[in-house]
XYZ file of C-alpha atoms in Angstrom:
682
model
C 9.782 0.382 -15.476
C 12.845 1.955 -13.865
C 14.860 -0.234 -11.616
C 12.955 -3.410 -12.614
C 16.121 -5.687 -12.645
C 17.273 -4.411 -9.311
C 13.846 -4.865 -7.720
C 13.394 -8.422 -8.995
C 16.643 -9.196 -7.046
C 15.482 -7.479 -3.759
C 14.016 -9.217 -0.767
C 12.768 -7.374 2.270
C 12.141 -9.711 5.038
C 11.976 -10.008 8.763
C 12.845 -12.634 11.367
C 10.144 -13.139 13.960
C 9.509 -15.579 16.803
C 8.743 -16.158 20.487
C 11.465 -15.050 22.826
C 14.392 -17.520 23.001
C 13.446 -19.561 19.839
C 16.682 -18.467 18.321
C 15.785 -15.579 15.929
C 18.971 -13.552 16.767
C 21.361 -16.596 16.566
C 19.871 -17.488 13.245
C 20.262 -13.924 11.909
C 24.006 -13.933 13.109
C 24.531 -16.974 10.972
C 23.003 -15.320 8.037
C 25.374 -12.331 8.339
C 28.444 -14.647 8.555
C 27.452 -16.872 5.613
C 26.544 -13.827 3.315
C 29.933 -12.344 4.220
C 28.446 -9.345 5.940
C 30.368 -10.198 9.173
C 33.719 -12.106 9.508
C 32.915 -13.842 12.824
C 29.751 -15.150 14.340
C 28.342 -13.031 17.163
C 26.711 -14.984 20.006
C 23.699 -13.886 22.052
C 24.797 -15.714 25.160
C 28.098 -13.908 24.901
C 26.731 -10.485 24.597
C 28.531 -10.292 21.117
C 25.543 -10.453 18.646
C 25.813 -7.813 15.963
C 22.006 -7.361 15.838
C 21.673 -7.051 19.606
C 23.745 -3.859 19.674
C 22.151 -2.029 22.549
C 23.886 -2.357 25.971
C 20.546 -3.393 27.381
C 20.226 -6.305 24.871
C 23.720 -7.519 25.379
C 23.215 -7.564 29.175
C 19.779 -9.262 29.216
C 20.533 -11.585 26.237
C 17.308 -10.678 24.559
C 16.270 -8.497 21.412
C 14.617 -5.141 22.545
C 14.660 -3.068 19.388
C 14.241 -4.277 15.770
C 17.554 -3.947 13.879
C 18.085 -3.529 10.162
C 20.787 -4.879 7.978
C 21.572 -5.439 4.267
C 23.469 -8.316 2.807
C 23.918 -10.287 -0.491
C 23.024 -13.893 -1.380
C 23.012 -15.441 -4.809
C 23.290 -12.144 -6.463
C 20.217 -10.836 -4.455
C 20.073 -7.933 -2.076
C 18.539 -8.978 1.273
C 17.267 -6.316 3.474
C 16.583 -8.044 6.882
C 15.012 -6.891 10.153
C 15.602 -8.833 13.332
C 12.638 -8.226 15.624
C 12.114 -8.779 19.452
C 10.342 -11.830 20.742
C 9.305 -10.445 24.140
C 5.446 -9.401 24.255
C 6.558 -6.102 25.850
C 8.166 -4.888 22.638
C 5.485 -6.263 20.270
C 5.103 -2.883 18.562
C 8.524 -3.431 17.167
C 7.298 -6.418 15.222
C 4.143 -4.663 14.327
C 5.759 -1.636 12.555
C 8.412 -3.789 11.014
C 5.714 -6.297 9.392
C 3.967 -3.149 8.034
C 6.869 -2.505 5.764
C 8.235 -6.122 4.952
C 7.365 -8.310 2.014
C 8.141 -11.494 3.791
C 8.913 -13.288 7.037
C 11.008 -16.031 8.412
C 9.198 -17.405 11.491
C 11.607 -19.267 13.830
C 10.214 -21.976 15.966
C 11.863 -23.923 18.789
C 11.747 -27.686 18.030
C 11.146 -28.275 21.783
C 8.810 -25.435 22.580
C 6.847 -25.464 19.332
C 4.226 -22.776 18.584
C 4.566 -20.533 21.660
C 2.277 -17.682 22.752
C 4.249 -14.869 21.195
C 4.815 -16.982 18.035
C 1.036 -16.896 17.653
C 0.927 -13.208 18.058
C 3.563 -12.288 15.464
C 2.091 -14.994 13.075
C -1.442 -13.213 13.260
C 0.201 -9.916 12.904
C 1.867 -11.188 9.607
C -1.547 -12.525 8.608
C -3.193 -9.287 9.031
C -0.658 -7.553 6.744
C -0.884 -10.600 4.323
C 2.959 -11.163 4.541
C 4.163 -14.546 2.964
C 6.049 -16.664 5.361
C 8.769 -19.343 5.553
C 9.246 -21.354 8.832
C 12.610 -22.481 10.327
C 12.244 -25.221 13.003
C 15.241 -24.514 15.106
C 17.177 -26.254 17.877
C 16.779 -29.782 16.433
C 19.767 -30.741 18.557
C 17.974 -29.957 21.796
C 16.635 -32.758 24.078
C 12.976 -33.080 23.322
C 13.146 -31.772 19.815
C 10.200 -32.914 17.781
C 9.932 -31.708 14.118
C 6.624 -33.370 13.345
C 4.929 -32.037 16.607
C 5.799 -28.395 15.542
C 4.122 -29.111 12.116
C 0.948 -30.254 13.762
C 0.969 -27.253 16.092
C 1.357 -24.894 13.153
C -1.703 -26.405 11.625
C -3.797 -26.499 14.805
C -2.714 -23.184 16.424
C -1.906 -20.937 13.453
C -4.274 -22.338 10.897
C -1.203 -22.650 8.607
C -0.606 -25.019 5.849
C 3.159 -26.132 6.393
C 4.997 -27.738 3.697
C 8.459 -29.267 4.699
C 11.153 -28.806 2.117
C 13.865 -30.146 4.353
C 13.405 -32.764 6.996
C 15.889 -33.407 9.988
C 18.379 -36.284 9.779
C 18.321 -37.407 13.359
C 17.478 -35.393 16.366
C 18.801 -34.289 19.797
C 22.468 -35.523 20.159
C 22.007 -37.523 16.851
C 21.190 -34.507 14.719
C 23.432 -34.884 11.551
C 22.023 -32.621 9.064
C 18.837 -32.391 6.785
C 17.310 -34.071 3.886
C 16.575 -31.753 0.801
C 13.176 -32.986 -0.428
C 13.448 -31.059 -3.840
C 16.851 -32.557 -4.818
C 16.456 -35.626 -2.669
C 19.944 -35.220 -1.104
C 21.352 -35.347 2.280
C 22.907 -32.059 3.450
C 25.926 -32.487 6.046
C 27.613 -29.378 7.511
C 31.373 -29.126 8.283
C 31.504 -28.129 11.994
C 35.085 -26.913 11.991
C 34.178 -24.273 9.387
C 31.266 -22.784 11.535
C 28.882 -24.347 9.120
C 30.000 -22.099 6.243
C 30.259 -25.102 3.815
C 28.235 -28.152 3.508
C 28.364 -31.298 1.383
C 25.410 -33.028 -0.577
C 25.556 -36.734 -0.525
C 23.100 -39.610 -1.218
C 20.277 -40.015 1.345
C 21.505 -42.494 4.028
C 19.558 -45.915 4.165
C 18.063 -45.286 7.607
C 16.449 -42.102 6.248
C 15.243 -43.458 2.831
C 11.707 -44.402 3.849
C 11.130 -41.147 5.807
C 12.457 -39.200 2.854
C 10.305 -40.994 0.290
C 7.141 -40.404 2.406
C 7.855 -36.666 2.827
C 8.713 -36.263 -0.827
C 5.355 -37.921 -1.751
C 3.503 -35.586 0.645
C 5.354 -32.640 -0.856
C 4.368 -33.573 -4.423
C 0.777 -34.091 -3.404
C 0.567 -30.715 -1.663
C 2.088 -28.874 -4.817
C -0.206 -30.913 -7.196
C -3.227 -29.809 -5.304
C -2.299 -26.013 -6.034
C -0.884 -26.362 -9.629
C -2.928 -28.111 -12.395
C 0.229 -28.639 -14.696
C 1.958 -30.438 -11.899
C -1.277 -32.378 -11.051
C -1.221 -33.799 -14.630
C 2.430 -34.970 -14.218
C 1.825 -36.304 -10.720
C -1.314 -38.320 -11.878
C 0.672 -39.586 -14.924
C 3.371 -40.533 -12.555
C 5.928 -38.542 -14.685
C 9.078 -37.051 -13.379
C 8.432 -33.404 -12.242
C 11.278 -31.089 -12.896
C 12.667 -29.310 -9.748
C 12.280 -25.857 -11.481
C 8.531 -26.471 -11.848
C 8.165 -27.550 -8.188
C 10.092 -24.478 -7.086
C 7.904 -22.209 -9.281
C 4.604 -23.738 -7.897
C 5.865 -23.409 -4.294
C 6.827 -19.773 -4.950
C 3.420 -18.915 -6.287
C 1.711 -20.581 -3.354
C 3.915 -19.161 -0.839
C 3.471 -15.486 -2.240
C -0.326 -16.233 -2.361
C -0.220 -17.289 1.372
C -1.390 -20.934 0.507
C 1.635 -22.583 1.626
C 4.458 -22.199 4.202
C 7.693 -23.654 3.167
C 9.393 -25.357 6.376
C 13.008 -26.070 7.005
C 14.799 -27.834 9.875
C 18.217 -27.065 11.484
C 20.101 -25.758 14.439
C 21.383 -22.283 14.147
C 23.535 -22.562 17.182
C 25.257 -25.773 15.801
C 25.551 -23.984 12.281
C 23.331 -26.484 10.574
C 20.466 -25.849 8.200
C 20.688 -22.098 7.732
C 21.868 -21.894 4.064
C 18.702 -23.724 2.579
C 16.556 -21.112 4.324
C 18.592 -18.207 2.672
C 18.174 -20.123 -0.745
C 14.420 -20.178 0.012
C 14.284 -16.474 0.654
C 15.661 -16.066 -2.862
C 13.453 -18.763 -4.298
C 10.168 -18.359 -2.525
C 9.682 -14.882 -0.913
C 8.439 -12.225 -3.042
C 10.268 -9.206 -4.417
C 8.784 -5.676 -4.121
C 7.358 -6.328 -7.767
C 5.608 -9.453 -6.644
C 3.430 -7.750 -3.963
C 0.435 -5.538 -4.812
C 1.248 -1.914 -5.294
C 0.962 0.102 -2.039
C -2.287 1.726 -1.452
C -3.135 5.106 0.048
C -5.423 7.914 -0.319
C -5.065 11.242 -2.010
C -5.288 13.838 0.825
C -6.844 16.340 -1.592
C -10.061 14.460 -2.676
C -9.826 11.243 -0.388
C -9.670 8.895 -3.351
C -7.833 5.557 -3.419
C -4.391 5.746 -5.150
C -1.910 3.006 -5.767
C 1.736 3.242 -6.278
C 3.724 0.628 -8.151
C 7.335 -0.225 -7.005
C 9.117 1.904 -9.643
C 12.092 4.271 -9.282
C 10.723 6.746 -11.737
C 7.221 7.070 -10.114
C 6.256 9.780 -7.643
C 7.798 9.316 -4.197
C 5.927 7.441 -1.582
C 7.633 6.256 1.507
C 6.628 5.252 5.104
C 8.504 6.222 8.281
C 8.080 2.939 10.393
C 10.532 3.532 13.256
C 12.301 6.451 15.016
C 15.497 6.095 17.005
C 17.471 8.544 19.046
C 20.999 8.218 17.956
C 23.523 10.066 20.148
C 20.957 12.763 20.629
C 20.012 12.978 16.934
C 16.847 11.607 15.321
C 17.281 8.732 13.044
C 14.107 7.729 11.099
C 13.862 4.290 9.331
C 12.046 4.599 6.028
C 10.655 2.111 3.582
C 10.636 3.517 -0.026
C 7.606 2.137 -1.881
C 7.890 4.172 -5.052
C 10.165 6.775 -6.560
C 13.493 7.863 -5.340
C 14.478 9.629 -2.055
C 17.468 11.783 -2.487
C 19.969 13.145 0.170
C 19.754 17.012 0.432
C 16.188 17.040 -1.086
C 13.154 18.381 0.413
C 10.149 16.022 1.015
C 6.584 16.507 2.097
C 5.290 14.924 5.378
C 1.725 14.266 4.391
C 0.502 13.333 7.822
C 1.895 16.514 9.526
C 1.450 18.912 6.461
C 5.153 20.128 6.661
C 8.165 20.075 4.443
C 11.102 18.249 5.705
C 14.872 18.244 4.690
C 16.568 14.975 4.151
C 20.064 15.520 5.553
C 21.576 12.132 5.015
C 20.471 8.711 3.912
C 22.090 5.637 5.404
C 22.106 1.959 4.649
C 21.794 0.255 8.168
C 23.788 -2.549 9.563
C 22.509 -2.819 13.090
C 24.129 0.416 14.648
C 26.635 0.786 11.954
C 25.798 2.585 8.714
C 27.040 3.490 5.163
C 26.084 6.842 3.496
C 23.962 6.736 0.257
C 23.167 9.441 -2.291
C 19.647 8.171 -2.719
C 17.296 5.419 -1.758
C 15.275 3.853 -4.490
C 11.924 1.899 -4.575
C 11.983 -1.179 -2.472
C 14.788 -0.178 -0.135
C 14.753 0.161 3.450
C 17.059 2.983 4.884
C 17.851 5.297 7.745
C 17.251 8.975 7.288
C 18.704 11.896 9.247
C 17.216 15.372 9.222
C 13.464 14.605 9.557
C 12.775 16.762 12.543
C 8.847 16.418 12.559
C 8.391 12.880 11.317
C 6.993 10.194 13.592
C 6.174 6.560 13.355
C 3.597 5.920 10.693
C 3.979 9.182 8.831
C 4.027 9.264 5.060
C 6.778 11.066 3.072
C 6.027 12.094 -0.612
C 6.325 15.144 -2.965
C 4.121 18.154 -2.297
C 2.820 18.094 -5.836
C 1.912 14.341 -5.818
C 1.113 13.703 -2.216
C -0.376 10.265 -0.951
C -1.322 9.232 2.665
C -0.358 5.684 3.282
C -2.254 3.556 5.969
C -0.598 4.405 9.298
C 0.793 1.812 11.640
C -1.353 0.484 14.412
C -0.093 0.994 17.966
C -1.044 -0.560 21.259
C -2.481 1.208 24.393
C -0.337 0.732 27.425
C -1.523 -1.406 30.229
C 0.960 -0.602 33.205
C 2.084 2.706 34.607
C 4.637 3.862 37.111
C 5.531 7.171 38.557
C 9.040 8.449 38.167
C 10.723 11.535 39.744
C 14.213 12.745 39.594
C 16.424 12.175 42.653
C 17.493 15.850 42.471
C 15.205 18.802 41.756
C 17.655 20.364 39.258
C 17.107 17.345 37.072
C 13.285 17.845 36.505
C 13.648 19.380 33.097
C 16.208 16.833 32.054
C 13.917 14.048 32.974
C 10.984 15.627 30.970
C 13.285 16.015 27.920
C 14.620 12.418 28.111
C 11.099 11.025 28.392
C 9.973 13.015 25.453
C 12.839 11.551 23.390
C 12.066 8.099 24.484
C 8.348 8.461 23.650
C 9.422 9.871 20.169
C 10.919 6.395 19.606
C 8.206 4.181 20.953
C 4.509 4.802 20.373
C 3.417 2.434 23.176
C 5.394 4.504 25.666
C 3.244 7.279 27.029
C 4.200 10.160 29.490
C 1.678 12.311 31.393
C 1.573 14.540 34.358
C -0.810 13.628 37.214
C -2.563 16.970 37.899
C -3.593 15.859 41.392
C -0.189 14.725 42.656
C 2.090 16.662 40.344
C 3.928 13.288 39.618
C 5.238 12.227 36.144
C 3.490 8.975 35.058
C 5.043 6.734 32.486
C 2.926 4.011 30.875
C 4.088 0.885 28.777
C 3.308 -2.623 27.729
C 4.663 -4.376 30.725
C 7.228 -4.388 33.712
C 10.106 -5.252 31.435
C 9.296 -2.451 29.039
C 9.210 0.215 31.769
C 12.303 -1.357 33.409
C 14.323 -1.189 30.177
C 13.253 2.571 29.647
C 14.234 3.581 33.126
C 17.699 2.002 32.728
C 18.027 3.702 29.232
C 17.512 7.048 31.084
C 20.330 6.137 33.525
C 22.654 4.827 30.621
C 21.889 7.224 27.735
C 20.997 10.474 29.600
C 22.854 9.962 32.825
C 19.747 10.528 34.929
C 18.840 8.728 38.162
C 15.221 8.576 38.941
C 13.045 7.193 41.750
C 10.393 4.737 40.432
C 7.048 4.193 42.187
C 5.118 0.817 42.313
C 3.591 -0.325 39.142
C -0.056 0.642 38.642
C -2.604 -0.884 36.265
C -3.836 1.380 33.569
C -7.618 1.123 33.636
C -10.294 1.991 31.152
C -13.930 3.107 31.627
C -17.097 2.241 29.722
C -20.875 2.618 30.027
C -23.357 -0.233 30.812
C -26.794 1.127 29.972
C -28.194 3.493 27.344
C -28.964 7.066 28.468
C -29.962 10.283 27.141
C -28.755 13.833 28.166
C -29.601 17.261 27.204
C -27.549 20.398 28.066
C -27.707 24.072 27.059
C -24.952 26.608 27.300
C -25.544 30.469 27.443
C -22.837 32.535 28.812
C -20.587 35.403 28.105
C -16.986 34.480 27.330
C -14.144 36.891 26.307
C -16.747 39.597 25.777
C -19.070 37.664 23.578
C -22.172 35.623 24.286
C -21.842 32.009 23.440
C -25.148 30.035 23.041
C -25.692 26.361 22.185
C -27.849 23.423 23.206
C -27.373 19.591 22.666
C -29.341 16.398 23.029
C -27.402 13.212 22.945
C -27.764 9.473 23.359
C -25.006 7.269 24.808
C -24.983 3.573 24.485
C -22.405 0.719 25.214
C -20.796 -0.836 22.107
C -19.514 -4.361 22.199
C -16.460 -5.086 24.055
C -13.519 -4.327 21.756
C -16.021 -2.232 19.393
C -14.287 1.053 20.041
C -15.885 4.468 20.382
C -18.199 5.623 17.637
C -19.724 9.069 17.024
C -22.616 10.172 14.680
C -25.017 12.964 14.277
C -28.641 12.304 13.505
C -30.083 15.622 14.447
C -31.918 17.632 11.940
C -29.576 20.328 10.207
C -31.838 23.102 11.430
C -31.216 21.890 15.050
C -27.509 21.098 14.599
C -25.876 22.900 11.489
C -23.777 20.576 9.279
C -20.793 22.835 9.683
C -20.762 22.142 13.490
C -20.547 18.293 13.149
C -16.786 18.076 12.873
C -16.339 20.357 16.018
C -18.847 18.318 17.948
C -16.915 15.099 16.912
C -13.679 16.391 18.231
C -15.424 17.726 21.489
C -16.806 14.159 22.074
C -13.432 12.548 21.121
C -11.671 14.854 23.818
C -14.310 14.307 26.418
C -14.042 10.490 26.038
C -10.317 10.744 27.013
C -11.290 11.174 30.745
C -14.219 9.380 32.152
C -16.486 10.170 35.177
C -15.440 7.191 37.385
C -11.775 7.783 37.958
C -10.639 9.937 34.925
C -9.520 7.052 32.724
C -10.184 6.922 28.954
C -13.672 5.703 28.004
C -13.834 2.950 25.516
C -16.521 0.881 23.517
C -19.020 3.754 23.772
C -21.491 5.102 21.111
C -22.375 8.712 21.054
C -25.169 10.011 18.901
C -26.273 13.683 18.691
C -30.011 13.336 18.384
C -30.973 17.043 18.584
C -30.166 20.568 19.614
C -31.391 24.065 19.476
C -29.917 26.542 16.928
C -30.943 30.087 17.185
C -29.671 32.233 14.243
C -27.825 35.308 15.523
C -27.293 33.908 18.860
C -25.966 30.245 18.625
C -22.205 29.854 18.203
C -19.788 27.059 17.530
C -18.162 27.445 20.781
C -21.619 27.395 22.588
C -22.419 24.154 20.840
C -19.084 22.652 21.691
C -19.298 23.426 25.498
C -22.951 22.184 25.507
C -21.783 18.999 23.861
C -19.037 18.554 26.516
C -21.392 19.093 29.343
C -24.068 16.779 27.895
C -21.373 14.057 27.336
C -20.400 14.226 31.078
C -23.953 14.122 32.228
C -24.642 11.274 29.818
C -21.683 9.182 31.014
C -23.028 9.521 34.684
C -26.525 8.464 33.670
C -25.187 5.524 31.549
C -23.680 3.807 34.679
C -20.010 4.171 33.744
C -17.820 1.429 35.196
C -14.166 0.586 35.382
C -12.506 -1.993 32.969
C -9.262 -3.680 33.801
C -6.692 -5.442 31.646
C -7.027 -9.172 31.582
C -3.915 -11.030 30.690
C -3.538 -14.310 28.763
C -1.099 -16.246 30.888
C 0.552 -19.599 29.903
C 2.578 -21.408 32.486
C 4.734 -24.539 31.409
C 4.869 -26.514 34.690
C 6.183 -30.045 35.677
C 3.317 -32.387 36.798
C 4.238 -32.320 40.471
C 3.618 -28.646 40.782
C 0.446 -28.444 38.836
C -1.759 -28.153 41.997
C 0.264 -25.257 43.378
C 0.257 -23.286 40.106
C -3.522 -23.763 39.474
C -4.240 -22.922 43.092
C -2.175 -19.736 42.881
C -3.696 -18.549 39.564
C -7.206 -19.062 41.100
C -6.172 -17.093 44.180
C -5.136 -14.294 41.853
C -8.708 -14.054 40.502
C -7.750 -16.031 37.363
C -9.801 -18.448 35.437
C -8.002 -21.547 33.966
C -9.129 -22.129 30.384
C -7.069 -25.238 29.514
C -4.469 -27.579 30.521
C -2.406 -29.174 27.769
C 0.367 -31.972 28.109
C 3.589 -30.822 26.534
C 6.738 -33.067 26.503
C 6.720 -34.276 30.051
C 5.155 -31.222 31.548
C 1.766 -29.317 31.261
C 0.800 -26.079 29.689
C -1.699 -24.214 32.005
C -3.584 -21.371 30.147
C -5.440 -18.952 32.150
C -6.977 -15.454 32.040
C -5.861 -13.281 35.010
C -6.358 -9.589 36.036
C -3.087 -7.767 35.385
C -3.420 -6.139 38.883
C -2.861 -9.510 40.516
C 0.248 -10.459 38.429
C 2.797 -8.074 39.744
C 5.809 -10.003 41.063
C 4.423 -13.404 39.633
C 7.630 -14.545 38.169
C 9.358 -14.536 41.716
C 6.424 -16.367 43.264
C 6.290 -18.809 40.486
C 10.044 -19.779 41.042
C 9.646 -20.165 44.659
C 6.524 -22.404 44.157
C 8.109 -24.670 41.590
C 11.858 -24.702 42.611
C 12.530 -22.619 39.641
C 11.331 -25.316 37.087
C 8.248 -23.561 35.797
C 8.332 -20.754 33.101
C 5.380 -18.511 32.138
C 4.588 -16.018 29.439
C 2.034 -13.279 29.643
C 0.378 -10.937 27.125
C -2.582 -8.603 26.993
C -5.904 -10.303 26.343
C -8.741 -7.974 26.602
C -10.445 -5.360 29.111
C -13.141 -6.657 31.396
C -15.197 -5.153 34.190
C -13.401 -4.766 37.462
C -14.871 -7.125 39.973
C -16.570 -9.351 37.571
C -14.079 -12.008 38.383
C -13.676 -13.728 41.864
C -10.706 -12.317 43.763
């Protein structure tokens, strides 16, 4: 197999976490210790290499996923640092789609927070092996064991500590390595670049022995050879323990866990060792699967430089007005100057340049081989989720899931002359971000932009000012509603009219029913082929799909609706495809009205961490906003209030919460589901 040695020593992984758990701080240490950078960048100083956008440096948060490549122990590490804020969750989704492994960073104080759960379940969906790093062990309230319990309870994970903390809070000294049974202590004056191994101190001996026993028990349960040695009370070689852990980690049976404090430069190198020891190489993951666009049959492509090309475009970024596409090469070789086939769009594309990325810096390459993640210039028609292959051996890889926006604002240029520039800049931003939508309101003539939250839209408006030098007026945020039907209904419509000099005739009978909430829209034809010819089915499907984009209540998209064509009238010599399509559109509209269509609104999952003395005010305020409190859990001297609240009542909540709690409460909010408007008390 071409490139096997190189592939064995390649690791593609991402760093994911809840906002402020320390992902970027951790990644900056990784870059420094691997020699990729020569000084440590700090998020709080706005100097983090991976947070290269001006917006990120000013806000101290990660907004866009950044890719970099570095070396550790003779292995090539391709790393993607992802955002932790829920508004930018698409950045995590599309990164996880192309990664072979993940380091999940948890705060030792905050534990498993809402966005941690979201990204963990995203990784589970793509079956991505994980390593956990419990960060901020130096913070007041740090509790390593409590985070392990939360990982089991909230994530359904099977955490396996491979290092445990030596001390905590102000007394955090280093970590105990449970494989080698040594204490690791870092030299602070060298920014943590070197550490020493020493015997386990007496005060940690009992804890280390118990943790080592738990480690051996867990490994013995999943490996028969180790079980024999364990039951026979024989010495188990470290290499055998590591091999068993690697197999279990790649098989999603265990999550190796490490302790440390990235900001204090302690505990990062053992995690890097674990990436090499336990996370899979491109050869350890199953071959990528896709379909042959010619016959629809399943096809698999092994990670092999000599195999036919298959690559996925997973991110688009506008770089000084030019389009930069991030690509994961799964098989074959992508060459600069070559022509590739965009399978999704059905067009040929020219690869102008291939770049190895380091945040916003880059290095030119002649080719990208299987297992590599690179930036590509010149792909004019390529979007997020498109497959690149050769025209003679095409394959369509599974596209990337996106999320529907839940919030909208109207934008207009401050000067009439900027109208075209605003439209062009919004198109470029929408090219980058599949969760950002732009449309023109036909009734008001306004440009409406929609996104995942207030911060998402605020950042995009700031980028218009900074990157395109455009000032815009922004309207008040509006909720993006949906519509659905509530009762079954039948409708029949005929069409018989002259259009464009030809008579167009068709008649359709359809049944419309509600699907379960979250079940999506479905379409099928049950009519006899003599009533509705088979060659019209695809056209009718497209007509229904188009008709459901605008409902009859307020013109919002219709969701969770089943449409079945039950009959029709086909008259040879008279009936036409256009006639049937128009009859279908009219029958759909009539059916939606008969099926008692209603509005659905986004309901948000809200978590508020609040001191005990302000509990009453917070819960009362959430109830007043039409929310329902689902649970109240104690957490380190405070309480976590979990509630479901309509998005329409959550605008400006952060300011109100600060005022009500003297700035001592914090909250997170993410989309939960759509529910009928008015079903909750106001």
